[in-house]
Short mmCIF file of C-alpha atoms in Angstrom, two decimals:
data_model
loop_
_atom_site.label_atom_id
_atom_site.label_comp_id
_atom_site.label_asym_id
_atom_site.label_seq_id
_atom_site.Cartn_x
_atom_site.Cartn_y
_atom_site.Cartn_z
CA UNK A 1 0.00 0.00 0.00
CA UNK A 2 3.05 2.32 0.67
CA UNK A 3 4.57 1.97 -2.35
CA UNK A 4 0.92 2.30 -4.44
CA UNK A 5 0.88 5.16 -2.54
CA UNK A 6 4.20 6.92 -3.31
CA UNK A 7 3.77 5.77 -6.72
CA UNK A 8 0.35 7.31 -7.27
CA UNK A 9 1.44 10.79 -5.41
CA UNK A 10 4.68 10.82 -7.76
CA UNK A 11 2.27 9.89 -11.17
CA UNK A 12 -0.29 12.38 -10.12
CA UNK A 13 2.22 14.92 -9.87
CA UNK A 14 3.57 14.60 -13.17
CA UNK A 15 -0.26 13.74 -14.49
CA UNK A 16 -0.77 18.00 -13.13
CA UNK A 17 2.10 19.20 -15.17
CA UNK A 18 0.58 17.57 -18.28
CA UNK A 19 -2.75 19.03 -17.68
CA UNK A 20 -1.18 22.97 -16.97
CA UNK A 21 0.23 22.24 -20.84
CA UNK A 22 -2.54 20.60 -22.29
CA UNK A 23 -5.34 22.89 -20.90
CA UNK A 24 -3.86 25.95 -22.63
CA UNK A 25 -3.34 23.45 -26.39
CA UNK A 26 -7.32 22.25 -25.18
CA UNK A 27 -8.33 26.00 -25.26
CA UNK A 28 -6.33 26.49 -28.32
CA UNK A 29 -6.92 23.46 -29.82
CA UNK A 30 -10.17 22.26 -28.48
CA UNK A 31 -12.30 25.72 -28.47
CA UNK A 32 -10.28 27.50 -31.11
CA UNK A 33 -9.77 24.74 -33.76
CA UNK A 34 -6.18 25.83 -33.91
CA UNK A 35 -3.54 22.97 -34.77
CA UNK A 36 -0.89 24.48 -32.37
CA UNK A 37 2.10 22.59 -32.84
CA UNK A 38 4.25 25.52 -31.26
CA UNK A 39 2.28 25.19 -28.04
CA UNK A 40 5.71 22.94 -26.45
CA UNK A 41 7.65 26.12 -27.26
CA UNK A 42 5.78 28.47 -25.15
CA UNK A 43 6.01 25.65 -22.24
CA UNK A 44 10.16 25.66 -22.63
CA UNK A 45 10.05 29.53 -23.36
CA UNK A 46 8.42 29.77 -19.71
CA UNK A 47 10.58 26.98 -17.95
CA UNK A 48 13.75 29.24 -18.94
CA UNK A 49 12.28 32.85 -18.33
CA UNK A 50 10.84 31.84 -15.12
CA UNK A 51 14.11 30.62 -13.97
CA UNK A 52 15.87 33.22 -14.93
CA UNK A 53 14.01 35.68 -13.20
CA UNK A 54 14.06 33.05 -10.39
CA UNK A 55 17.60 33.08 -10.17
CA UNK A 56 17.92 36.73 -10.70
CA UNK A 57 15.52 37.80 -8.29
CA UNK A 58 15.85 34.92 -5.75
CA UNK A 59 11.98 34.57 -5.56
CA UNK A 60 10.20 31.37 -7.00
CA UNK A 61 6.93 33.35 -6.90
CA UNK A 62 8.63 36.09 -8.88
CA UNK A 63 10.01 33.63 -11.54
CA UNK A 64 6.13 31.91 -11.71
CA UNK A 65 4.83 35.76 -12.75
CA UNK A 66 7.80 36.33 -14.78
CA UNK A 67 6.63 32.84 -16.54
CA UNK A 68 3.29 33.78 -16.76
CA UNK A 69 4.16 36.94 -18.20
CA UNK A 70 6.27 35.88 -20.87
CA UNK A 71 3.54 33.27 -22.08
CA UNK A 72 0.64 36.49 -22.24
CA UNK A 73 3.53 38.73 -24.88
CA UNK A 74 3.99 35.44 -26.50
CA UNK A 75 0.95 34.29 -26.86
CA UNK A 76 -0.14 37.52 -28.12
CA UNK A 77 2.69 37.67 -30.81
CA UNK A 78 2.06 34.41 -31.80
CA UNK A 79 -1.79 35.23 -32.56
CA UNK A 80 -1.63 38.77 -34.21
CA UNK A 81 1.19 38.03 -36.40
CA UNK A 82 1.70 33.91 -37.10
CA UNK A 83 -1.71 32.13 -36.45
CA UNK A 84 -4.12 34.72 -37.46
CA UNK A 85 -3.48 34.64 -40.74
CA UNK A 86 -3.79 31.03 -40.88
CA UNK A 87 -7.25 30.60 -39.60
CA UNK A 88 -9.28 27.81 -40.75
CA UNK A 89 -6.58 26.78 -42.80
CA UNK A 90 -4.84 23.50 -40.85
CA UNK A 91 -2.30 22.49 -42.91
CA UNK A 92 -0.94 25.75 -42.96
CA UNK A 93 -1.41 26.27 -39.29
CA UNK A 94 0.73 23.31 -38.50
CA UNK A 95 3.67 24.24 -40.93
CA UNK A 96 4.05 27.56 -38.84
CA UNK A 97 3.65 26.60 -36.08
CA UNK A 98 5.99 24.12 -36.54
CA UNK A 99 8.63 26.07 -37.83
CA UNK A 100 7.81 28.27 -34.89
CA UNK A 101 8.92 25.67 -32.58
CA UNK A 102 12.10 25.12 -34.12
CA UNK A 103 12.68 28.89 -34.08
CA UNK A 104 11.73 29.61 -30.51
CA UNK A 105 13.96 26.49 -29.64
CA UNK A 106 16.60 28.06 -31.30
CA UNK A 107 16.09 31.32 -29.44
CA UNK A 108 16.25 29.90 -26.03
CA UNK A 109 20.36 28.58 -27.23
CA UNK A 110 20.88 32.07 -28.45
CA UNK A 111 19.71 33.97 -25.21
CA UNK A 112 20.95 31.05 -22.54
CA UNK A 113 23.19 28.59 -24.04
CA UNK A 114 22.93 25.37 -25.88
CA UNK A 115 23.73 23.58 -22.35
CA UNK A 116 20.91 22.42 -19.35
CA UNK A 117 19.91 24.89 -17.16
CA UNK A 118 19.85 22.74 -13.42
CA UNK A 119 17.75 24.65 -10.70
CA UNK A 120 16.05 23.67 -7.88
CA UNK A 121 12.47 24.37 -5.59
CA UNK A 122 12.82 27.19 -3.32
CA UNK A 123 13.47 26.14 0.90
CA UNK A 124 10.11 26.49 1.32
CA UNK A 125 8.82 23.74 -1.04
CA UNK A 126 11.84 21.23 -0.33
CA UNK A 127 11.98 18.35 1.40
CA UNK A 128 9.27 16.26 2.19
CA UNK A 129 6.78 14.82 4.85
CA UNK A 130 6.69 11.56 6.21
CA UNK A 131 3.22 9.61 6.85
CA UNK A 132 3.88 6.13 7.87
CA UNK A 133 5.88 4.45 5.77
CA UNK A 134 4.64 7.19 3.21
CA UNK A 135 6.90 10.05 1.32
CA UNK A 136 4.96 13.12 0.51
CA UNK A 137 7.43 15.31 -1.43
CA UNK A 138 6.24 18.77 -1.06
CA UNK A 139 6.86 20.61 -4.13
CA UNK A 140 4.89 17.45 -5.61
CA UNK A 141 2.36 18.16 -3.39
CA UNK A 142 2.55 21.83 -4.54
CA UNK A 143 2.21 20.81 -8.31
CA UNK A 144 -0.75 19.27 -7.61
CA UNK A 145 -2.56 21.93 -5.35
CA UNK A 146 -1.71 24.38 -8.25
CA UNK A 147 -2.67 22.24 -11.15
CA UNK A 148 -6.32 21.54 -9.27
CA UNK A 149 -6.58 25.06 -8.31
CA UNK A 150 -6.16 26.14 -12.28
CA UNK A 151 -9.01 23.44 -13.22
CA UNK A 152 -11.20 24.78 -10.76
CA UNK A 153 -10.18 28.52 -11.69
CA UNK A 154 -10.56 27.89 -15.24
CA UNK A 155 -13.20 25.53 -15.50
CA UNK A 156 -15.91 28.24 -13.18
CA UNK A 157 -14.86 31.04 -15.74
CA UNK A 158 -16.00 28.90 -18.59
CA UNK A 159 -19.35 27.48 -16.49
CA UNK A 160 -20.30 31.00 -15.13
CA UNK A 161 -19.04 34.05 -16.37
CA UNK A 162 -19.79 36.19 -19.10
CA UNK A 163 -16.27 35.66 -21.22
CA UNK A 164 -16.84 32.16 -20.76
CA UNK A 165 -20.26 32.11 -22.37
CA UNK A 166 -18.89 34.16 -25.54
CA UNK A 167 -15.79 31.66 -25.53
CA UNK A 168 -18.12 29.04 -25.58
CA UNK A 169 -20.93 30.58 -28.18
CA UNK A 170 -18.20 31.43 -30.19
CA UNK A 171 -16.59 28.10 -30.77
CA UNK A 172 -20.23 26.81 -31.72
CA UNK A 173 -21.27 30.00 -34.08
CA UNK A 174 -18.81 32.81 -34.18
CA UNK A 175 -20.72 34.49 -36.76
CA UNK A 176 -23.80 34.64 -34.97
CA UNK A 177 -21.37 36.00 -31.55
CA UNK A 178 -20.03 38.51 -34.13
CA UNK A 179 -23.85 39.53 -35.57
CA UNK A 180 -24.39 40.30 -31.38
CA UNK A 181 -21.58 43.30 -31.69
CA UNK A 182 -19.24 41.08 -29.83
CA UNK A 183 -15.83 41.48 -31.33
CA UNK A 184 -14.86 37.79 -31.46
CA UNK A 185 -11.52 38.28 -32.55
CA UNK A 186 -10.27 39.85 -29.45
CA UNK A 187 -12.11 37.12 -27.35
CA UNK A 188 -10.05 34.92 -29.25
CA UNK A 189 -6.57 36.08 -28.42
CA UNK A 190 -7.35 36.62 -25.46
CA UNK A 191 -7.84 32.50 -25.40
CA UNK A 192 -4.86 32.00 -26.67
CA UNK A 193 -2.86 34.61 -24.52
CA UNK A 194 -4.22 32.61 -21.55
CA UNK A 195 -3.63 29.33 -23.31
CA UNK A 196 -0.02 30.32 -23.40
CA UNK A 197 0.64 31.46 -19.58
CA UNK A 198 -0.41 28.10 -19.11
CA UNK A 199 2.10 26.56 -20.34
CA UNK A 200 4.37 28.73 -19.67
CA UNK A 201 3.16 28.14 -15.87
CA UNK A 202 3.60 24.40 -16.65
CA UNK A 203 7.33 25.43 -17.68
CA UNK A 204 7.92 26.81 -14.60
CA UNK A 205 6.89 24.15 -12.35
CA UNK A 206 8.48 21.82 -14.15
CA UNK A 207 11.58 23.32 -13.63
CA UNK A 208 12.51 22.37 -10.01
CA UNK A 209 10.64 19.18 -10.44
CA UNK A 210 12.95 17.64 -13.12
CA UNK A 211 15.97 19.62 -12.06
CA UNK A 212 16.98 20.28 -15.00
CA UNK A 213 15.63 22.09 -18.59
CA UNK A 214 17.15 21.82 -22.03
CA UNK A 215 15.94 23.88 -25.29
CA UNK A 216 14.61 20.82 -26.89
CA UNK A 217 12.21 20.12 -23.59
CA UNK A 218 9.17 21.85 -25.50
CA UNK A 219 9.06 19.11 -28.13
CA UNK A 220 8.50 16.23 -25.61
CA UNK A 221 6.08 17.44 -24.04
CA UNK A 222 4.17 19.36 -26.72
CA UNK A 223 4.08 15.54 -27.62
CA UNK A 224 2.48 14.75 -24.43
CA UNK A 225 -0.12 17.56 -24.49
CA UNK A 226 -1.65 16.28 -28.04
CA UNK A 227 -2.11 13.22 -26.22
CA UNK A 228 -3.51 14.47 -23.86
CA UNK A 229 -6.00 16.33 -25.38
CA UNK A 230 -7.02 13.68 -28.26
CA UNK A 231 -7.70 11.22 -25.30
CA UNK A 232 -9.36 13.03 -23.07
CA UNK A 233 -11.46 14.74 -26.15
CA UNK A 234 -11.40 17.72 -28.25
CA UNK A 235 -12.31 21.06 -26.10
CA UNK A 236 -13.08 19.45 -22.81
CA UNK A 237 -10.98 21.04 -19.92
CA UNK A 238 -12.44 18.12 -17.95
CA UNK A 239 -11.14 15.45 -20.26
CA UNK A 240 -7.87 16.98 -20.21
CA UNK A 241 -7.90 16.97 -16.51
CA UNK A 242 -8.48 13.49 -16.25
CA UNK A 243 -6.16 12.52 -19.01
CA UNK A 244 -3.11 13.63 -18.16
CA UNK A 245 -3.83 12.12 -14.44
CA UNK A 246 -4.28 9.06 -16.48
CA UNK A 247 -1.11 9.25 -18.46
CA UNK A 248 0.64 10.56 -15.80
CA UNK A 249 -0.15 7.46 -13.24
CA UNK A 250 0.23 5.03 -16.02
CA UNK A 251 4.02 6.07 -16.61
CA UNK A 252 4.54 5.99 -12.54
CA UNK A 253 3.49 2.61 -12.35
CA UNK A 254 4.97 1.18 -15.89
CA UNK A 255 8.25 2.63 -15.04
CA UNK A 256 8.55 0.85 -11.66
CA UNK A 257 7.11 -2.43 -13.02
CA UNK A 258 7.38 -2.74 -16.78
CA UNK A 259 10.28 -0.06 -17.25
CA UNK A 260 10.47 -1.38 -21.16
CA UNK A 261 7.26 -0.23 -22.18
CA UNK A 262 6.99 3.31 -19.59
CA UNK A 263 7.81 5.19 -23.08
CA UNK A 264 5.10 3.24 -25.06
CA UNK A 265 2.33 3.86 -22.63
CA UNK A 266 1.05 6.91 -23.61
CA UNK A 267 0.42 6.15 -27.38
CA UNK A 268 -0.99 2.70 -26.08
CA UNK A 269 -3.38 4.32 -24.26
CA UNK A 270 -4.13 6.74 -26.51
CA UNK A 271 -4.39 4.06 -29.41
CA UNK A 272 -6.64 2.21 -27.17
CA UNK A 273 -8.72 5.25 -26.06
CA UNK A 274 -9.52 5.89 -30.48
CA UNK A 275 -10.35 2.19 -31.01
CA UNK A 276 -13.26 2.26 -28.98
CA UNK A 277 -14.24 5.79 -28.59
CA UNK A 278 -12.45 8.10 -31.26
CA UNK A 279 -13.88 11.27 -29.95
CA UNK A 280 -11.76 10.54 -26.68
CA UNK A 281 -13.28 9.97 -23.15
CA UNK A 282 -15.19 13.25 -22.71
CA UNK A 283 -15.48 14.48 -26.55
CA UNK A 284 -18.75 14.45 -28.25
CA UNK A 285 -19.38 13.00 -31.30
CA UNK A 286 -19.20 15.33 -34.42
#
């Protein structure tokens, strides 16, 4: 029971890292019909500006801002002047965005070096507690408090206020939103501004937790977040959620027990998940 324990704690931890990336691709992606493939980007592009500030500053909550911030000026860059112009047009949107990827990749060598970047959580959030035979590692405990805390901020914004209700009109008839004398466009970036701080938020969490980050870090998990967000369905923040708990306890436990397959998991699952329901777990059918 200890060790089921430990190992669900450790896989629900990473699980809430997943989500913070793959909510912001599931607003992008999901509500926005936007084939984001630079989405990874913005999570590295976060990871190392949050650090930085970190180490600059000496305060983890200023390098989370700093993070956060970074992801809103990207985000809206990355809307006005690369994905706008590609609306509706998905081929063309993942071409960009992929050579987006590559380029902010590229960026992050220029501005901090080609080699890792090790850093570690702040005295407050290290070390752990000890429950019986149990090991609660605290900034763990901290990813996951944050990553329910954004599901339960984001999801009531959606459910029940006003921005949420044009977000949500819009994705199902933007024209009509638009014949209301709601500027839709705006309401749009600001979707994907917020999509982006996500991950950039996720970037900065994951930080400390890994120990290290690396330029090409965006990649692997941008990887992760499609995953995510095709098995837990297209535009649900809920599917999401329970997705990348899902992929995140399923890599816990297959690297402990069946370390040969813990980097086949994911598109097992998510081959599994089409097979029997290809509009993922919480998706509706088209």
């Amino acid at each position: 029971m200890e060790l089921f324990l430990n190992l669900s704690i450790n896989g629900l931890s990473t699980g809430m890292l997943i989500f913070l990336l793959a909510a912001g691709l599931t607003l992008i992606f999901g509500l926005m019909d936007v084939l984001n493939f630079a989405h990874g980007g913005l999570f590295a592009f976060g990871a190392y500006s949050g650090v930085w500030v970190y180490a600059t500053t000496g305060s983890f909550l200023a390098g989370i801002v700093g993070a956060i911030l970074t992801g809103l000026i990207l985000g809206f860059v990355t809307e006005r002047f690369i994905v706008k112009p590609v609306y509706g047009n998905h081929v063309q949107q993942i071409l960009i965005t992929l050579g987006l990827m590559l380029v902010l990749s590229e960026m992050l060598k220029v501005i901090w070096g080609p080699n890792q970047l090790a850093t570690k959580a702040p005295s407050y959030l290290a070390g752990s507690w000890q429950l019986g035979d149990v090991t609660i590692i605290k900034y763990r405990a901290f990813i996951i408090l944050v990553g329910f805390l954004v599901f339960g901020l984001v999801y009531f914004i959606l459910r029940n206020t006003r921005i949420g209700l044009i977000v949500r009109a819009g994705v199902m008839n933007k024209e009509m939103v638009q014949a209301l004398g709601i500027n839709i466009k705006k309401v749009f970036m600001l979707v994907f501004m917020v999509g982006a701080a996500m991950a950039s938020l996720g970037g900065i969490l994951h930080a400390p937790y890994s120990g290290v980050i690396y330029a090409e870090m965006g990649m692997d998990f941008g990887i992760l977040a499609f995953i995510v967000v095709v098995i837990g369905g297209m535009g649900s923040l809920t599917g999401s959620l329970f997705a990348a708990i899902l992929v995140g306890l399923s890599g816990a436990f297959m690297t402990y027990y069946v370390p040969d397959l813990s980097l086949a998991v994911n598109m097992l699952l998510m081959a599994v998940v089409l097979v029997f329901r290809p509009q993922g777990l919480f998706g509706v059918k088209g």
